[in-house]
Amino acid sequence: MTTDSNLLPRLLLLQKTLFSSLRLKDVLDAAVVQFADIGNGAKVAVFLSDNDSLSLKLMSVKGYQDATAEQVRILSFTSESLLKPVVQKRQPAVAYTFAEAPDISATIMQREGSAGQIALPLIASNLLVGAVLVDVSDPAVLSMVDVLKDVSDLTALAVANAILFGRSEYERERLGTL
């Protein structure tokens, strides 16, 4: 259980793990574990933004059923999910019940038996890098949106750094073959 007394040490440990690698897959996997842990065993999906095709692409997932993971593998920026306002407004969004959630999110919440759903933007250097979808079973986690938003900001930095590092490694290898 996450309490005020143990939240900071847990966050520091999770952030240390998140920033310990520049390999994108490692960073994404660490991010999923981090959000699941902070969310008391929440189900987590991390998406990267594909601005060419105007969609979010599922990159790492923890806890969701296979049917849910397949349903959200690629989501258009305009898909009727909780991620739509996150993409458009660059702010967190919360659905406290499946009745108030957009179509796709309501379906996911019912299938997963969620007590609520949180969508968070991953923004680095004022650019949308991706988004995080969190389905919680503990309703108390829904009140932690501000903390989760701060964590998503740090996660976005780690993801952006890993993407830049990967691109620089690719260019270094390409130049080496000339």
PDB file of C-alpha atoms in Angstrom:
ATOM      1  CA  MET A   1       0.000   0.000   0.000  1.00  0.00           C
ATOM      2  CA  THR A   2       1.278   3.440  -0.878  1.00  0.00           C
ATOM      3  CA  THR A   3       1.304   5.844   2.057  1.00  0.00           C
ATOM      4  CA  ASP A   4       2.708   9.321   2.485  1.00  0.00           C
ATOM      5  CA  SER A   5       5.525   7.955   4.638  1.00  0.00           C
ATOM      6  CA  ASN A   6       6.814   5.431   2.099  1.00  0.00           C
ATOM      7  CA  LEU A   7       6.000   7.220  -1.163  1.00  0.00           C
ATOM      8  CA  LEU A   8       9.170   9.318  -1.483  1.00  0.00           C
ATOM      9  CA  PRO A   9      11.669   6.479  -0.912  1.00  0.00           C
ATOM     10  CA  ARG A  10       9.739   4.286  -3.371  1.00  0.00           C
ATOM     11  CA  LEU A  11       9.644   7.083  -5.951  1.00  0.00           C
ATOM     12  CA  LEU A  12      13.380   7.686  -5.624  1.00  0.00           C
ATOM     13  CA  LEU A  13      14.160   4.002  -6.074  1.00  0.00           C
ATOM     14  CA  LEU A  14      11.845   3.755  -9.075  1.00  0.00           C
ATOM     15  CA  GLN A  15      13.309   6.892 -10.660  1.00  0.00           C
ATOM     16  CA  LYS A  16      16.828   5.562 -10.170  1.00  0.00           C
ATOM     17  CA  THR A  17      15.804   2.440 -12.087  1.00  0.00           C
ATOM     18  CA  LEU A  18      14.111   4.516 -14.777  1.00  0.00           C
ATOM     19  CA  PHE A  19      17.183   6.672 -15.428  1.00  0.00           C
ATOM     20  CA  SER A  20      19.735   3.854 -15.149  1.00  0.00           C
ATOM     21  CA  SER A  21      19.538   2.941 -18.845  1.00  0.00           C
ATOM     22  CA  LEU A  22      19.524   4.743 -22.178  1.00  0.00           C
ATOM     23  CA  ARG A  23      18.057   1.760 -24.000  1.00  0.00           C
ATOM     24  CA  LEU A  24      14.456   2.618 -24.911  1.00  0.00           C
ATOM     25  CA  LYS A  25      13.028  -0.828 -24.140  1.00  0.00           C
ATOM     26  CA  ASP A  26      14.588  -0.787 -20.660  1.00  0.00           C
ATOM     27  CA  VAL A  27      13.213   2.693 -19.964  1.00  0.00           C
ATOM     28  CA  LEU A  28       9.702   1.754 -21.126  1.00  0.00           C
ATOM     29  CA  ASP A  29       9.707  -1.464 -19.088  1.00  0.00           C
ATOM     30  CA  ALA A  30      10.926   0.428 -16.008  1.00  0.00           C
ATOM     31  CA  ALA A  31       8.186   3.022 -16.527  1.00  0.00           C
ATOM     32  CA  VAL A  32       5.477   0.361 -16.604  1.00  0.00           C
ATOM     33  CA  VAL A  33       6.783  -1.203 -13.401  1.00  0.00           C
ATOM     34  CA  GLN A  34       7.031   2.235 -11.790  1.00  0.00           C
ATOM     35  CA  PHE A  35       3.424   3.220 -12.524  1.00  0.00           C
ATOM     36  CA  ALA A  36       2.110  -0.222 -11.529  1.00  0.00           C
ATOM     37  CA  ASP A  37       3.954  -0.002  -8.213  1.00  0.00           C
ATOM     38  CA  ILE A  38       2.832   3.539  -7.417  1.00  0.00           C
ATOM     39  CA  GLY A  39      -0.714   2.578  -8.430  1.00  0.00           C
ATOM     40  CA  ASN A  40      -0.815  -0.338  -5.960  1.00  0.00           C
ATOM     41  CA  GLY A  41      -0.774  -3.027  -8.628  1.00  0.00           C
ATOM     42  CA  ALA A  42      -2.515  -0.985 -11.300  1.00  0.00           C
ATOM     43  CA  LYS A  43      -2.601  -2.156 -14.912  1.00  0.00           C
ATOM     44  CA  VAL A  44      -0.395   0.073 -17.062  1.00  0.00           C
ATOM     45  CA  ALA A  45       0.133   0.702 -20.757  1.00  0.00           C
ATOM     46  CA  VAL A  46       2.795   3.053 -22.135  1.00  0.00           C
ATOM     47  CA  PHE A  47       2.374   4.487 -25.615  1.00  0.00           C
ATOM     48  CA  LEU A  48       4.739   6.437 -27.843  1.00  0.00           C
ATOM     49  CA  SER A  49       3.426   9.163 -30.065  1.00  0.00           C
ATOM     50  CA  ASP A  50       3.670   8.634 -33.833  1.00  0.00           C
ATOM     51  CA  ASN A  51       3.143  12.105 -35.230  1.00  0.00           C
ATOM     52  CA  ASP A  52       3.421  10.912 -38.846  1.00  0.00           C
ATOM     53  CA  SER A  53       0.366   8.662 -38.608  1.00  0.00           C
ATOM     54  CA  LEU A  54      -1.274  10.731 -35.822  1.00  0.00           C
ATOM     55  CA  SER A  55      -1.527   7.790 -33.477  1.00  0.00           C
ATOM     56  CA  LEU A  56      -0.326   6.363 -30.190  1.00  0.00           C
ATOM     57  CA  LYS A  57       1.491   3.035 -30.408  1.00  0.00           C
ATOM     58  CA  LEU A  58       1.536   0.613 -27.500  1.00  0.00           C
ATOM     59  CA  MET A  59       5.123  -0.028 -26.489  1.00  0.00           C
ATOM     60  CA  SER A  60       4.981  -1.648 -23.060  1.00  0.00           C
ATOM     61  CA  VAL A  61       2.172  -3.114 -20.986  1.00  0.00           C
ATOM     62  CA  LYS A  62       1.694  -4.714 -17.584  1.00  0.00           C
ATOM     63  CA  GLY A  63      -1.366  -6.443 -16.169  1.00  0.00           C
ATOM     64  CA  TYR A  64      -3.843  -6.000 -19.017  1.00  0.00           C
ATOM     65  CA  GLN A  65      -5.565  -8.950 -20.650  1.00  0.00           C
ATOM     66  CA  ASP A  66      -4.381  -9.860 -24.155  1.00  0.00           C
ATOM     67  CA  ALA A  67      -7.685  -8.664 -25.660  1.00  0.00           C
ATOM     68  CA  THR A  68      -7.184  -5.226 -24.138  1.00  0.00           C
ATOM     69  CA  ALA A  69      -3.573  -4.994 -25.278  1.00  0.00           C
ATOM     70  CA  GLU A  70      -4.636  -5.914 -28.805  1.00  0.00           C
ATOM     71  CA  GLN A  71      -7.481  -3.372 -28.747  1.00  0.00           C
ATOM     72  CA  VAL A  72      -5.109  -0.512 -27.861  1.00  0.00           C
ATOM     73  CA  ARG A  73      -2.085  -1.606 -29.921  1.00  0.00           C
ATOM     74  CA  ILE A  74      -2.527   1.450 -32.171  1.00  0.00           C
ATOM     75  CA  LEU A  75      -4.883   4.250 -31.169  1.00  0.00           C
ATOM     76  CA  SER A  76      -5.609   7.207 -33.401  1.00  0.00           C
ATOM     77  CA  PHE A  77      -5.283  10.604 -31.733  1.00  0.00           C
ATOM     78  CA  THR A  78      -9.034  10.959 -32.333  1.00  0.00           C
ATOM     79  CA  SER A  79     -10.076   7.556 -30.889  1.00  0.00           C
ATOM     80  CA  GLU A  80     -12.821   7.822 -28.300  1.00  0.00           C
ATOM     81  CA  SER A  81     -10.675   6.938 -25.325  1.00  0.00           C
ATOM     82  CA  LEU A  82      -9.431   8.751 -22.250  1.00  0.00           C
ATOM     83  CA  LEU A  83      -6.213   9.357 -24.182  1.00  0.00           C
ATOM     84  CA  LYS A  84      -7.959  11.707 -26.648  1.00  0.00           C
ATOM     85  CA  PRO A  85      -8.158  14.698 -24.252  1.00  0.00           C
ATOM     86  CA  VAL A  86      -4.622  13.916 -23.073  1.00  0.00           C
ATOM     87  CA  VAL A  87      -3.334  14.255 -26.636  1.00  0.00           C
ATOM     88  CA  GLN A  88      -5.420  17.339 -27.385  1.00  0.00           C
ATOM     89  CA  LYS A  89      -4.971  19.252 -24.109  1.00  0.00           C
ATOM     90  CA  ARG A  90      -1.673  17.778 -22.885  1.00  0.00           C
ATOM     91  CA  GLN A  91      -3.188  17.304 -19.424  1.00  0.00           C
ATOM     92  CA  PRO A  92      -4.096  14.257 -17.338  1.00  0.00           C
ATOM     93  CA  ALA A  93      -7.613  12.854 -17.605  1.00  0.00           C
ATOM     94  CA  VAL A  94      -9.489  10.689 -15.103  1.00  0.00           C
ATOM     95  CA  ALA A  95     -12.557   8.475 -15.416  1.00  0.00           C
ATOM     96  CA  TYR A  96     -13.989   7.550 -12.033  1.00  0.00           C
ATOM     97  CA  THR A  97     -16.531   5.105 -13.462  1.00  0.00           C
ATOM     98  CA  PHE A  98     -16.944   3.349 -16.783  1.00  0.00           C
ATOM     99  CA  ALA A  99     -20.239   5.235 -17.280  1.00  0.00           C
ATOM    100  CA  GLU A 100     -18.402   8.560 -17.576  1.00  0.00           C
ATOM    101  CA  ALA A 101     -15.537   7.171 -19.677  1.00  0.00           C
ATOM    102  CA  PRO A 102     -15.347   7.423 -23.484  1.00  0.00           C
ATOM    103  CA  ASP A 103     -16.309   4.289 -25.464  1.00  0.00           C
ATOM    104  CA  ILE A 104     -12.925   2.552 -25.708  1.00  0.00           C
ATOM    105  CA  SER A 105     -11.997   3.366 -22.110  1.00  0.00           C
ATOM    106  CA  ALA A 106     -15.387   2.187 -20.827  1.00  0.00           C
ATOM    107  CA  THR A 107     -14.943  -1.138 -22.623  1.00  0.00           C
ATOM    108  CA  ILE A 108     -11.457  -1.539 -21.140  1.00  0.00           C
ATOM    109  CA  MET A 109     -12.627  -0.635 -17.652  1.00  0.00           C
ATOM    110  CA  GLN A 110     -15.461  -3.176 -17.797  1.00  0.00           C
ATOM    111  CA  ARG A 111     -13.238  -5.950 -19.210  1.00  0.00           C
ATOM    112  CA  GLU A 112     -10.472  -5.303 -16.674  1.00  0.00           C
ATOM    113  CA  GLY A 113     -12.790  -4.686 -13.706  1.00  0.00           C
ATOM    114  CA  SER A 114     -11.236  -1.280 -13.030  1.00  0.00           C
ATOM    115  CA  ALA A 115     -12.292   1.052 -10.249  1.00  0.00           C
ATOM    116  CA  GLY A 116     -11.133   3.944 -12.432  1.00  0.00           C
ATOM    117  CA  GLN A 117      -8.791   4.947 -15.224  1.00  0.00           C
ATOM    118  CA  ILE A 118      -6.120   7.626 -15.472  1.00  0.00           C
ATOM    119  CA  ALA A 119      -4.482   8.850 -18.673  1.00  0.00           C
ATOM    120  CA  LEU A 120      -1.281  10.880 -18.469  1.00  0.00           C
ATOM    121  CA  PRO A 121       0.706  12.713 -21.133  1.00  0.00           C
ATOM    122  CA  LEU A 122       4.432  12.169 -21.573  1.00  0.00           C
ATOM    123  CA  ILE A 123       5.740  15.623 -22.460  1.00  0.00           C
ATOM    124  CA  ALA A 124       9.412  16.485 -22.891  1.00  0.00           C
ATOM    125  CA  SER A 125      10.711  19.784 -24.274  1.00  0.00           C
ATOM    126  CA  ASN A 126       7.101  20.829 -24.864  1.00  0.00           C
ATOM    127  CA  LEU A 127       6.564  17.889 -27.251  1.00  0.00           C
ATOM    128  CA  LEU A 128       4.158  14.990 -26.761  1.00  0.00           C
ATOM    129  CA  VAL A 129       6.441  11.944 -26.548  1.00  0.00           C
ATOM    130  CA  GLY A 130       3.655   9.552 -25.607  1.00  0.00           C
ATOM    131  CA  ALA A 131       1.045   8.734 -23.004  1.00  0.00           C
ATOM    132  CA  VAL A 132       0.402   6.398 -20.100  1.00  0.00           C
ATOM    133  CA  LEU A 133      -2.895   4.622 -19.417  1.00  0.00           C
ATOM    134  CA  VAL A 134      -3.441   3.358 -15.871  1.00  0.00           C
ATOM    135  CA  ASP A 135      -6.390   1.186 -14.814  1.00  0.00           C
ATOM    136  CA  VAL A 136      -6.637   1.100 -11.040  1.00  0.00           C
ATOM    137  CA  SER A 137      -8.310  -1.382  -8.758  1.00  0.00           C
ATOM    138  CA  ASP A 138      -7.775   0.802  -5.675  1.00  0.00           C
ATOM    139  CA  PRO A 139     -10.010   3.913  -5.900  1.00  0.00           C
ATOM    140  CA  ALA A 140      -7.631   5.798  -3.562  1.00  0.00           C
ATOM    141  CA  VAL A 141      -5.081   5.926  -6.401  1.00  0.00           C
ATOM    142  CA  LEU A 142      -7.456   8.169  -8.375  1.00  0.00           C
ATOM    143  CA  SER A 143      -6.685  10.969  -5.904  1.00  0.00           C
ATOM    144  CA  MET A 144      -2.954  10.706  -6.687  1.00  0.00           C
ATOM    145  CA  VAL A 145      -3.201  12.238 -10.165  1.00  0.00           C
ATOM    146  CA  ASP A 146      -0.867  15.129  -9.269  1.00  0.00           C
ATOM    147  CA  VAL A 147       1.849  12.736  -8.088  1.00  0.00           C
ATOM    148  CA  LEU A 148       1.364  10.525 -11.151  1.00  0.00           C
ATOM    149  CA  LYS A 149       1.595  13.608 -13.401  1.00  0.00           C
ATOM    150  CA  ASP A 150       4.954  14.526 -11.832  1.00  0.00           C
ATOM    151  CA  VAL A 151       6.135  10.956 -12.360  1.00  0.00           C
ATOM    152  CA  SER A 152       4.966  11.069 -15.985  1.00  0.00           C
ATOM    153  CA  ASP A 153       6.977  14.271 -16.529  1.00  0.00           C
ATOM    154  CA  LEU A 154      10.142  12.545 -15.298  1.00  0.00           C
ATOM    155  CA  THR A 155       9.298   9.451 -17.325  1.00  0.00           C
ATOM    156  CA  ALA A 156       8.940  11.612 -20.444  1.00  0.00           C
ATOM    157  CA  LEU A 157      12.470  12.946 -19.925  1.00  0.00           C
ATOM    158  CA  ALA A 158      13.880   9.455 -19.602  1.00  0.00           C
ATOM    159  CA  VAL A 159      12.010   8.291 -22.725  1.00  0.00           C
ATOM    160  CA  ALA A 160      13.114  11.343 -24.734  1.00  0.00           C
ATOM    161  CA  ASN A 161      16.727  10.812 -23.671  1.00  0.00           C
ATOM    162  CA  ALA A 162      16.562   7.150 -24.700  1.00  0.00           C
ATOM    163  CA  ILE A 163      15.094   8.077 -28.099  1.00  0.00           C
ATOM    164  CA  LEU A 164      17.822  10.680 -28.681  1.00  0.00           C
ATOM    165  CA  PHE A 165      20.509   8.237 -27.623  1.00  0.00           C
ATOM    166  CA  GLY A 166      19.127   5.580 -29.965  1.00  0.00           C
ATOM    167  CA  ARG A 167      19.120   8.023 -32.868  1.00  0.00           C
ATOM    168  CA  SER A 168      22.676   9.120 -32.162  1.00  0.00           C
ATOM    169  CA  GLU A 169      23.835   5.491 -31.995  1.00  0.00           C
ATOM    170  CA  TYR A 170      22.136   4.811 -35.330  1.00  0.00           C
ATOM    171  CA  GLU A 171      23.853   7.822 -36.927  1.00  0.00           C
ATOM    172  CA  ARG A 172      27.215   6.851 -35.437  1.00  0.00           C
ATOM    173  CA  GLU A 173      26.902   3.353 -36.934  1.00  0.00           C
ATOM    174  CA  ARG A 174      25.718   4.757 -40.279  1.00  0.00           C
ATOM    175  CA  LEU A 175      28.671   7.133 -40.484  1.00  0.00           C
ATOM    176  CA  GLY A 176      31.027   4.303 -39.579  1.00  0.00           C
ATOM    177  CA  THR A 177      29.968   2.371 -42.683  1.00  0.00           C
ATOM    178  CA  LEU A 178      30.778   5.223 -45.090  1.00  0.00           C
TER     179      LEU A 178
END
